[in-house]
Short mmCIF file of C-alpha atoms and ligand atoms in Angstrom, two decimals:
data_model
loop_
_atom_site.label_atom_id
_atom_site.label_comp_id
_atom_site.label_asym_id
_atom_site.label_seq_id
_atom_site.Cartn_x
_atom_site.Cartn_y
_atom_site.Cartn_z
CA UNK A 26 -18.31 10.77 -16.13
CA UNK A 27 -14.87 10.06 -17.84
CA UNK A 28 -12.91 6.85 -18.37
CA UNK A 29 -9.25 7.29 -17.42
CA UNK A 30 -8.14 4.31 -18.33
CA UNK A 31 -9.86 0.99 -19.60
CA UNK A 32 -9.02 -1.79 -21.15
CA UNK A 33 -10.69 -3.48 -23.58
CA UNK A 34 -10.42 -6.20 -26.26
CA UNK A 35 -6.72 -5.81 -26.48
CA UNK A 36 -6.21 -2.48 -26.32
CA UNK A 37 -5.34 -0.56 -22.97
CA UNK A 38 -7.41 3.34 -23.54
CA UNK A 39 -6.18 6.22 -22.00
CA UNK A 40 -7.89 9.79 -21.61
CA UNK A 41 -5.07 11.94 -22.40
CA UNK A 42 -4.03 14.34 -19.44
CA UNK A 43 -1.74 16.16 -21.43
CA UNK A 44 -4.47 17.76 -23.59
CA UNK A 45 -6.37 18.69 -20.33
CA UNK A 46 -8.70 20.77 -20.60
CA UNK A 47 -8.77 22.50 -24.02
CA UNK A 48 -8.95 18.86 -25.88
CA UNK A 49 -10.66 15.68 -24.38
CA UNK A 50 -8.91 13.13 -26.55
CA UNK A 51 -7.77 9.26 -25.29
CA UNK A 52 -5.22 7.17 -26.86
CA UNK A 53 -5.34 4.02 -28.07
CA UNK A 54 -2.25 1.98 -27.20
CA UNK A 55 -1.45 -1.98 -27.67
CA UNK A 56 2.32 -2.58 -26.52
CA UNK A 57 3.70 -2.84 -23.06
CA UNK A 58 6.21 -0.25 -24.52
CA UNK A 59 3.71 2.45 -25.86
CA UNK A 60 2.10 2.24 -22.15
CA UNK A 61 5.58 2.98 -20.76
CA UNK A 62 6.12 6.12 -22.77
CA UNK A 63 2.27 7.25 -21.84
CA UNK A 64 3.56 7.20 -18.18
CA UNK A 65 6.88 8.74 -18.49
CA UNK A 66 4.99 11.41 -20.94
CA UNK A 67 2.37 12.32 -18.06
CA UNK A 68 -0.52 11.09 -20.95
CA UNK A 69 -1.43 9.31 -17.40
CA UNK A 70 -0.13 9.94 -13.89
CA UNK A 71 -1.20 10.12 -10.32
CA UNK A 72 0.26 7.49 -8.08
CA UNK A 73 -2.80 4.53 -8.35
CA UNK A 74 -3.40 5.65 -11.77
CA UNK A 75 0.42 5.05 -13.03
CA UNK A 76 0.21 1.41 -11.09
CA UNK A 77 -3.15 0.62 -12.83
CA UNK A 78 -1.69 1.87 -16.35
CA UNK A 79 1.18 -0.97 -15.49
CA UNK A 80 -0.46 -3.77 -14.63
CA UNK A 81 -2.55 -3.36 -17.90
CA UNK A 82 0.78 -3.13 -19.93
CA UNK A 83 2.10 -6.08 -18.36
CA UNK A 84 -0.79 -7.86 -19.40
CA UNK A 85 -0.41 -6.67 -23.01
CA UNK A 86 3.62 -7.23 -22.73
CA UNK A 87 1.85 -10.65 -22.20
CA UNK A 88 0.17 -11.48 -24.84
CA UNK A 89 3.32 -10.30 -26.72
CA UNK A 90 5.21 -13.11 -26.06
CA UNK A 91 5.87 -16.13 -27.93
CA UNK A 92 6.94 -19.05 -25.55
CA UNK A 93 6.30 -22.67 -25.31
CA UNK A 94 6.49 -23.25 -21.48
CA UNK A 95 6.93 -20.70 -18.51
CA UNK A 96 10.33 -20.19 -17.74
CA UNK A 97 10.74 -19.08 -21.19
CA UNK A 98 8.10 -16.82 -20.91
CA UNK A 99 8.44 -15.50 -17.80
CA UNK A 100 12.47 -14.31 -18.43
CA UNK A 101 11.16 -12.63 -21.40
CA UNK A 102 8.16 -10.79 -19.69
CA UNK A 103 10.47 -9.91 -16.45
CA UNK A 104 12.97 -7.72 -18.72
CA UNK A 105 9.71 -5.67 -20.07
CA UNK A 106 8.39 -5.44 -16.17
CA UNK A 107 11.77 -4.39 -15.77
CA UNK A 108 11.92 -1.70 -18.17
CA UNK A 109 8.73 -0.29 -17.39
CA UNK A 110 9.17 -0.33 -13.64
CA UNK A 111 12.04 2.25 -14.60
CA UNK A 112 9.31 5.08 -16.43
CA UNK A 113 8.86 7.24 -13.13
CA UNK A 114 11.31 6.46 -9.90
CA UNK A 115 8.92 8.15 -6.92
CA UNK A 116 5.19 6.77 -7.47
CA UNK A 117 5.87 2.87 -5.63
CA UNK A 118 2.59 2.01 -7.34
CA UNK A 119 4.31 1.04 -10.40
CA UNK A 120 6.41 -1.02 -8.21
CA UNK A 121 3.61 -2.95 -6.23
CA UNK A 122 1.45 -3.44 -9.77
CA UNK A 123 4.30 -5.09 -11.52
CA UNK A 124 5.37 -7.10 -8.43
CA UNK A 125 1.50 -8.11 -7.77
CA UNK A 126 1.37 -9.08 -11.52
CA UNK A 127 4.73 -10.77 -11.58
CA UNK A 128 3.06 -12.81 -8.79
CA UNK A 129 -0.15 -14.08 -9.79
CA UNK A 130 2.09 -15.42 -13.09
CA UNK A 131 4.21 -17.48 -10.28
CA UNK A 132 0.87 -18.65 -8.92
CA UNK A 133 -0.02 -19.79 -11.76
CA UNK A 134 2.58 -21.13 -13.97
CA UNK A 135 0.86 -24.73 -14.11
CA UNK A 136 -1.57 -22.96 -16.63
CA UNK A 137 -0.87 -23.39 -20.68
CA UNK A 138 0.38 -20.26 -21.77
CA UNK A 139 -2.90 -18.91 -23.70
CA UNK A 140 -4.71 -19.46 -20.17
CA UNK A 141 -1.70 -17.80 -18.44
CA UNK A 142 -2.32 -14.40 -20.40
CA UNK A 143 -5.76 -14.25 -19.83
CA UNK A 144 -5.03 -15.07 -16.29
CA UNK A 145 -3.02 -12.36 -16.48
CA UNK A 146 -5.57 -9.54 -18.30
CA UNK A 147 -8.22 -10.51 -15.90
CA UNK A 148 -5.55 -9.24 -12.88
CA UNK A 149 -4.78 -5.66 -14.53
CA UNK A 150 -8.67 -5.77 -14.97
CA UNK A 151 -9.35 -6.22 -11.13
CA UNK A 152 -6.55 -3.70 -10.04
CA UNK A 153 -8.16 -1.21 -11.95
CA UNK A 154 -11.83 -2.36 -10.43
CA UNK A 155 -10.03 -2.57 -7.11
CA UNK A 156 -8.48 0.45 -7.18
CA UNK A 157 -11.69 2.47 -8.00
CA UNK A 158 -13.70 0.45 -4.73
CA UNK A 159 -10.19 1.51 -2.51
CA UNK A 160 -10.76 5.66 -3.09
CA UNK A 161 -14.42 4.87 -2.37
CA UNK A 162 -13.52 3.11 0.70
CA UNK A 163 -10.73 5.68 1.31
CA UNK A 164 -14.06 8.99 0.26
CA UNK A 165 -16.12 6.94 3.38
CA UNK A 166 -13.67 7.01 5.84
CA UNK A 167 -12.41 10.66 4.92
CA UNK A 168 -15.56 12.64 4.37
CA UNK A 169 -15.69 11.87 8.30
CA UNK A 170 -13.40 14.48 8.72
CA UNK A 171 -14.84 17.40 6.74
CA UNK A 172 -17.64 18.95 8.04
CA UNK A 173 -20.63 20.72 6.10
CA UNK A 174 -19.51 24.74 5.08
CA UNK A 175 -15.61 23.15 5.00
CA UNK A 176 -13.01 25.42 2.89
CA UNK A 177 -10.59 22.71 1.72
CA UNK A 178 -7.58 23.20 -0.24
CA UNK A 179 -5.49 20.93 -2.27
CA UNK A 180 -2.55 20.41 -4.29
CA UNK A 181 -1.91 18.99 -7.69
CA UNK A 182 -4.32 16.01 -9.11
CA UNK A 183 -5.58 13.41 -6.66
CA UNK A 184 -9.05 12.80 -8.20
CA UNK A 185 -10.40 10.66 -10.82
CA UNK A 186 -7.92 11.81 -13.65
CA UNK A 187 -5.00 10.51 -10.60
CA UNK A 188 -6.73 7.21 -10.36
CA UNK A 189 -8.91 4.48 -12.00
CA UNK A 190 -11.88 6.96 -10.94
CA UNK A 191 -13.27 8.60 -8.01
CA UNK A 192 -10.02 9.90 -6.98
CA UNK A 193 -8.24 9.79 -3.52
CA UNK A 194 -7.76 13.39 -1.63
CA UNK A 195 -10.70 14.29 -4.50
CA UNK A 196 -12.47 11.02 -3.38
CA UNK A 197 -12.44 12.46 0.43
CA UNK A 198 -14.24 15.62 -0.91
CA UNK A 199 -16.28 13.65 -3.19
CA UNK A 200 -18.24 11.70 -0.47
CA UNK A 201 -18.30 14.41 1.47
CA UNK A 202 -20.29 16.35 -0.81
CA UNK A 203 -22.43 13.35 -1.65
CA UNK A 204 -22.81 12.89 2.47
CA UNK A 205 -25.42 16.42 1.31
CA UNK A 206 -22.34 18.51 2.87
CA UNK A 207 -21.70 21.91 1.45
CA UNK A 208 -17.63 21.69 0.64
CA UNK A 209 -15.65 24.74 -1.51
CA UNK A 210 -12.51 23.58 -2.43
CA UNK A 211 -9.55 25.36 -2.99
CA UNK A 212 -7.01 24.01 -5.93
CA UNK A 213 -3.57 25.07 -5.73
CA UNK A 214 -2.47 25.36 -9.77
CA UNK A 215 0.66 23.06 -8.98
CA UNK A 216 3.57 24.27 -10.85
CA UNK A 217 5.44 23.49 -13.21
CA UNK A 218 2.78 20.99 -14.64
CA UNK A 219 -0.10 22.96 -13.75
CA UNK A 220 -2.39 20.01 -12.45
CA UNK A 221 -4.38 21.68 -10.06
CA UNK A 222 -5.10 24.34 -12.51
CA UNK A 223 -5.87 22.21 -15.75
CA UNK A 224 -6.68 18.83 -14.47
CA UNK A 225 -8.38 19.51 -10.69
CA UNK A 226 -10.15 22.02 -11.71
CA UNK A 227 -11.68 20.90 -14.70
CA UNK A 228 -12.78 17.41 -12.73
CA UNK A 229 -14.31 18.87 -10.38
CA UNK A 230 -16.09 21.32 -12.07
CA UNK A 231 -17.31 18.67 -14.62
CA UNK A 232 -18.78 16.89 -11.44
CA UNK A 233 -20.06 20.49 -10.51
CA UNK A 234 -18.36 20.74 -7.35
CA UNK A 235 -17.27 24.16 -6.03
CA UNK A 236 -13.77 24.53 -6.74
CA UNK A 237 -11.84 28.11 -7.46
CA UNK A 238 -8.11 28.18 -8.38
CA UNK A 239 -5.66 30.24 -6.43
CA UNK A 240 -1.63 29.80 -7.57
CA UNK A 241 0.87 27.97 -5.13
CA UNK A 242 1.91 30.84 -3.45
CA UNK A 243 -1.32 32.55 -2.15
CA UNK A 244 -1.93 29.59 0.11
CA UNK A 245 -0.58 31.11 2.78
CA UNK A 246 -2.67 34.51 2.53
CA UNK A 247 -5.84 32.59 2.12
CA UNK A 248 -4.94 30.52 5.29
CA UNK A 249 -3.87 33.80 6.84
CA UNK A 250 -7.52 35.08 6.37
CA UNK A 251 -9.43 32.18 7.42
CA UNK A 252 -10.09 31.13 4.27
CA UNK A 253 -9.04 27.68 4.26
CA UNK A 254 -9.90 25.09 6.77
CA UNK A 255 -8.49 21.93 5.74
CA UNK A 256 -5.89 20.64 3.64
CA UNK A 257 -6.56 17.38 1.46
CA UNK A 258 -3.41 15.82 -0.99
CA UNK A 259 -2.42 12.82 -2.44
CA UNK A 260 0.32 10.81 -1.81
CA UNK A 261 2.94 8.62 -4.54
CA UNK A 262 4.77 6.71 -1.33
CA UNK A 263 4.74 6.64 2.19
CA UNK A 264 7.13 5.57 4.21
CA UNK A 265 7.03 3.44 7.44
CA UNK A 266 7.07 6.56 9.77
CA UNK A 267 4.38 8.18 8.16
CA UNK A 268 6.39 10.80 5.77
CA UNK A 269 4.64 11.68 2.74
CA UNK A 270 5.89 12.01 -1.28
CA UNK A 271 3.51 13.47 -2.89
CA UNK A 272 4.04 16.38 -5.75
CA UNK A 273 6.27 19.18 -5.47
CA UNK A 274 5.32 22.66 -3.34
CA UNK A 275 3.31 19.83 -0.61
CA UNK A 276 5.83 20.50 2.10
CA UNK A 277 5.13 23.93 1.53
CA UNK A 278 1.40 23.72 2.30
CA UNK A 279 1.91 21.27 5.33
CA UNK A 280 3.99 24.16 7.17
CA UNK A 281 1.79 26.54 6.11
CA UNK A 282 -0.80 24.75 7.43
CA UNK A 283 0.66 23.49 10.86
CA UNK A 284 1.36 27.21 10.94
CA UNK A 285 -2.09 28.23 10.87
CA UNK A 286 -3.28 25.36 13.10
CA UNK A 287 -5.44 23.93 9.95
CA UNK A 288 -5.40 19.91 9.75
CA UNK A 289 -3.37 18.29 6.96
CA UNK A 290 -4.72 15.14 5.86
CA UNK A 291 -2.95 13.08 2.99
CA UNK A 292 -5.73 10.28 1.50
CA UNK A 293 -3.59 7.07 -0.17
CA UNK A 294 -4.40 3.89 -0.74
CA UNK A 295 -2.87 0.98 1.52
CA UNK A 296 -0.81 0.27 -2.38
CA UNK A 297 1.10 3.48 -1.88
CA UNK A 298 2.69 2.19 1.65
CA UNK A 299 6.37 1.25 1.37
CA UNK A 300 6.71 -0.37 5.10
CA UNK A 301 10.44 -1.01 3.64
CA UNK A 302 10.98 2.36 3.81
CA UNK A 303 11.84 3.94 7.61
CA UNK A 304 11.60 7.78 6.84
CA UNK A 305 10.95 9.46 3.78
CA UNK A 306 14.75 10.34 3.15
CA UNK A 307 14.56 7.01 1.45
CA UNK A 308 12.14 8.00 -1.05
CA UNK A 309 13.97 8.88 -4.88
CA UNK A 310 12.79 11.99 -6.04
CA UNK A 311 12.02 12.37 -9.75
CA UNK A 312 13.82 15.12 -11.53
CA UNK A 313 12.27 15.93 -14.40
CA UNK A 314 13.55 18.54 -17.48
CA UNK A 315 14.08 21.94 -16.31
CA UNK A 316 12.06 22.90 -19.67
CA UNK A 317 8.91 22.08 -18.26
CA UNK A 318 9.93 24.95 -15.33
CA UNK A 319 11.97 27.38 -18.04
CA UNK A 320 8.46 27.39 -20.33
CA UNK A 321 4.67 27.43 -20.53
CA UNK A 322 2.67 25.86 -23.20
CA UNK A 323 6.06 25.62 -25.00
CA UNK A 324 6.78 29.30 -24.56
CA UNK A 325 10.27 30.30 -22.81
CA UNK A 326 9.65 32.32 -19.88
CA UNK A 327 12.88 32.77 -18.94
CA UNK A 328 16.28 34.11 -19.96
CA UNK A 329 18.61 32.11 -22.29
CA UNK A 330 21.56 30.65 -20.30
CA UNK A 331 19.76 30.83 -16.76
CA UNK A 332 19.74 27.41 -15.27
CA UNK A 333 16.34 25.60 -13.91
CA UNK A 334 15.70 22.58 -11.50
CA UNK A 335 12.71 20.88 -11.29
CA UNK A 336 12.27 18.16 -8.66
CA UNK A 337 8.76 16.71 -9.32
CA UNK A 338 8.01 15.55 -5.54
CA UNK A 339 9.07 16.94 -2.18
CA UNK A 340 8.66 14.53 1.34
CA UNK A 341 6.30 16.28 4.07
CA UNK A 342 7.52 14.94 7.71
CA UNK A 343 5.41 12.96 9.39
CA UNK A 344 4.73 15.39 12.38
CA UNK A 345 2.85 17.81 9.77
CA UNK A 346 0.91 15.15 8.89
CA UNK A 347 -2.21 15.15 11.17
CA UNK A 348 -3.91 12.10 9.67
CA UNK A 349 -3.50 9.91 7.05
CA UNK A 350 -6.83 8.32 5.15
CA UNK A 351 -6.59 4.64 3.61
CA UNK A 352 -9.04 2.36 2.38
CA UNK A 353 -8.49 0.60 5.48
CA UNK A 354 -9.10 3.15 8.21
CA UNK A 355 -7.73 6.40 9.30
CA UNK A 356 -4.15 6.44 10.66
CA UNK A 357 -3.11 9.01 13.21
CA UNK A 358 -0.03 9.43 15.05
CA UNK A 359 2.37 7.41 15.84
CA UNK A 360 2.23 6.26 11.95
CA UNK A 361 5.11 3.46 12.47
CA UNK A 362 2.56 1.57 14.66
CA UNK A 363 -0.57 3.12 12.85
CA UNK A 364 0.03 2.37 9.29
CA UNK A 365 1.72 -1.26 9.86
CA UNK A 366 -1.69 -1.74 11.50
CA UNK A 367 -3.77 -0.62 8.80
CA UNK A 368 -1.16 -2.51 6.02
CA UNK A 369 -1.63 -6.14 8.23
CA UNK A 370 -5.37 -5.75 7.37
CA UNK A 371 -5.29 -6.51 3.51
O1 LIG B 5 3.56 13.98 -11.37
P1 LIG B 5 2.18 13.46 -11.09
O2 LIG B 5 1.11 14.27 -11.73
O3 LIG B 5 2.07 11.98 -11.39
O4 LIG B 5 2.02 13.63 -9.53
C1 LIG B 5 0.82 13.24 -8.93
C2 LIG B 5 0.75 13.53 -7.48
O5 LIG B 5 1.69 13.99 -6.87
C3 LIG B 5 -0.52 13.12 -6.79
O6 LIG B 5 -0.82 14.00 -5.75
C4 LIG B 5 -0.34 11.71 -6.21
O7 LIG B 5 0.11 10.82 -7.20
C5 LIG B 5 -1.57 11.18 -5.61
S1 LIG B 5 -2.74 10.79 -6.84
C6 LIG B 5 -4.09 10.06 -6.21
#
C-alpha cells in the first residue's frame, strides 16, 4: 500500500497526485512554504489530507524559526499559519489543523523552544495517525449500510490518496469489502481534474477492488437502469444543518439520486464539521483557473476567446442528504441536532 504523506526526520513526503497514474513519484519538501504550494498545486488534496499536509508544515515552519522566548516565536509562526491557511478557501480542514496546532503551542509555551518544536512535530505526527484510525472508525460504522452485491457510485477522490490512508467515502467501501461483502463501485471521472478517473480508480484497483469508470454525466442513465444502488462522497465542510461541500458535479448526483430513490450518504470526519456555519450558503467556494476546464493534459479543447468558469465545489442541501457517516456515529436527519450530537462526543 502507498504512503500519501509522511513525515520523517525533517522532511514532510508527499506521493504526488498530480502525476497520478502514469508516474508514481513523491516529493520531498522541507519549508512550511514548499508545503503550501503542494496544496494549492493539488500535489496533495482531499479535505483530511490537505489538514494533515498543514499541520506537518506548521511543524516544519517551526523548526524554522529562530526565537529566544515564545511570544517572539509564536508572532513569527502565526503569519506563516496565516499564509498557509489562505492555499485553498473551501476544505475547513486546513482551518481546524492550523488552529489545533496553534493550540497545543499555547498549551505549551512554558516549554524551551527546542522542546516546543518537537512538541509541535509529534502533534502533525498524531493528526496524521489520528486521521488514518478516524476513516477506519468512519469504514466500521459505514460498511453498515452497504449490503453484499451493492452497486455504489462515487464522485471525485475520497480514499486513501484524499486522506492520511484508508480513505473516507473509499473507507466506507473499504470495510465493506473486508466485512467478505461483494461491492462494485462506480467512479464518476470528476471533471475538470479528473480524480475519479486518475486517482479513484487507480486506488482502488491497486487494492483490487471492483471499480469501472463511467464520466459525470452517465450517472443518471446508470441510475435510470438500476445500475447503481448507493451513492458514497466525501465531504471538505459541513455546515451546522447538515449541507454538504464536497467537489464540483456532487449536487448533481444527490438529485439524481433522490430522483431515483437511491440513498446518498456523504462519509467525513467529525474535523470537517463547521458547527459555526448554519447552512451551506456560508461555505466559500474555490474558483480555480478556467484553464484547467478550457484544456486536458495541457491541450486546449476549446475555442480561443470563449470564456470558462470553474468552481471547484458545489453545496448539496441537506434534505438530499440521507445520512451522513463520522467517526463518531451515523447522523441522520434532523442534522442541526444530529451532528452537534456527534461533534459534543470528541
Ligand atoms: O479539489 P480536491 O481534489 O481537493 O477535492 C476533494 C474532494 O472534493 C473530496 O471529495 C473531499 O475532500 C473529501 S476527501 C476524503
Amino acid at each position: 500500500m502507498f504512503k500519501t504523506i509522511e513525515y520523517v526526520d525533517d522532511t514532510v513526503r508527499m506521493l504526488d497526485q498530480t502525476k497520478l497514474p502514469l508516474e508514481k513519484t513523491y516529493i520531498d519538501y522541507k519549508t512550511i512554504e514548499e508545503v503550501g504550494g503542494a496544496i494549492k498545486g493539488m500535489v496533495i488534496r482531499g479535505a483530511p489530507a490537505i489538514g494533515v499536509a498543514a499541520a506537518m508544515g506548521m511543524s516544519l515552519g517551526a523548526e524554522s524559526i529562530q526565537a529566544e522566548d515564545f511570544d517572539s516565536f509564536f508572532s513569527k509562526w502565526e503569519v506563516m499559519g496565516n499564509k498557509l491557511g489562505q492555499a485553498r478557501p473551501t476544505a475547513v480542514n486546513l482551518a481546524w489543523a492550523i488552529t489545533r496546532m496553534k493550540k497545543v503551542a499555547q498549551d505549551n509555551k512554558n516549554l524551551s523552544i527546542p522542546e516546543l518544536k518537537s512538541r509541535l512535530k509529534s502533534e502533525a505526527q498524531t493528526i496524521c495517525v489520528q486521521d488514518i484510525e478516524a476513516c477506519k472508525e468512519m469504514g466500521n460504522f459505514g460498511q453498515t449500510l452497504i449490503s453484499s452485491g451493492s452497486r455504489v457510485l462515487t464522485h471525485c477522490n475520497a480514499g486513501a490518496l484524499a486522506t492520511a490512508g484508508f480513505g473516507t467515502a473509499l473507507g466506507v467501501i473499504r470495510a465493506a469489502v473486508n466485512h467478505g461483502k461483494d461491492i462494485k463501485v462506480f467512479a464518476n471521472e470528476t471533471r475538470p481534474f479528473l480524480q475519479g478517473a486518475r486517482l479513484t480508480a487507480w486506488e482502488l484497483n491497486e487494492d483490487n477492488i471492483n471499480v469501472e469508470l463511467i464520466t459525470d454525466n452517465m450517472c443518471g442513465f446508470f441510475m435510470s437502469k438500476n445500475e447503481i444502488d448507493a451513492a458514497v462522497v466525501g465531504a471538505d465542510r459541513i455546515a451546522g444543518n447538515g449541507d454538504v461541500a464536497n467537489k464540483i458535479g456532487t449536487y448533481m448526483v444527490a438529485v439524481m439520486a433522490a430522483r431515483h430513490k437511491i440513498p446518498f450518504y456523504v462519509a467525513a470526519p467529525i474535523s470537517t464539521l463547521d458547527l459555526t456555519l448554519a447552512s451551506g450558503e456560508e461555505i466559500p467556494i474555490e474558483e480555480r483557473s478556467s484553464d484547467e476546464v478550457a484544456h486536458i493534459n495541457g491541450k486546449r479543447i476549446s475555442p480561443e476567446g470563449v470564456t470558462a468558469r470553474h468552481p471547484a465545489f458545489d453545496i448539496t442541501p441537506n434534505d438530499l442528504v440521507t445520512a451522513i457517516i463520522t467517526d463518531k456515529g451515523i447522523a441522520y436527519p434532523p442534522y442541526t441536532e444530529s451532528l452537534k450530537e456527534l461533534a459534543s462526543k470528541l
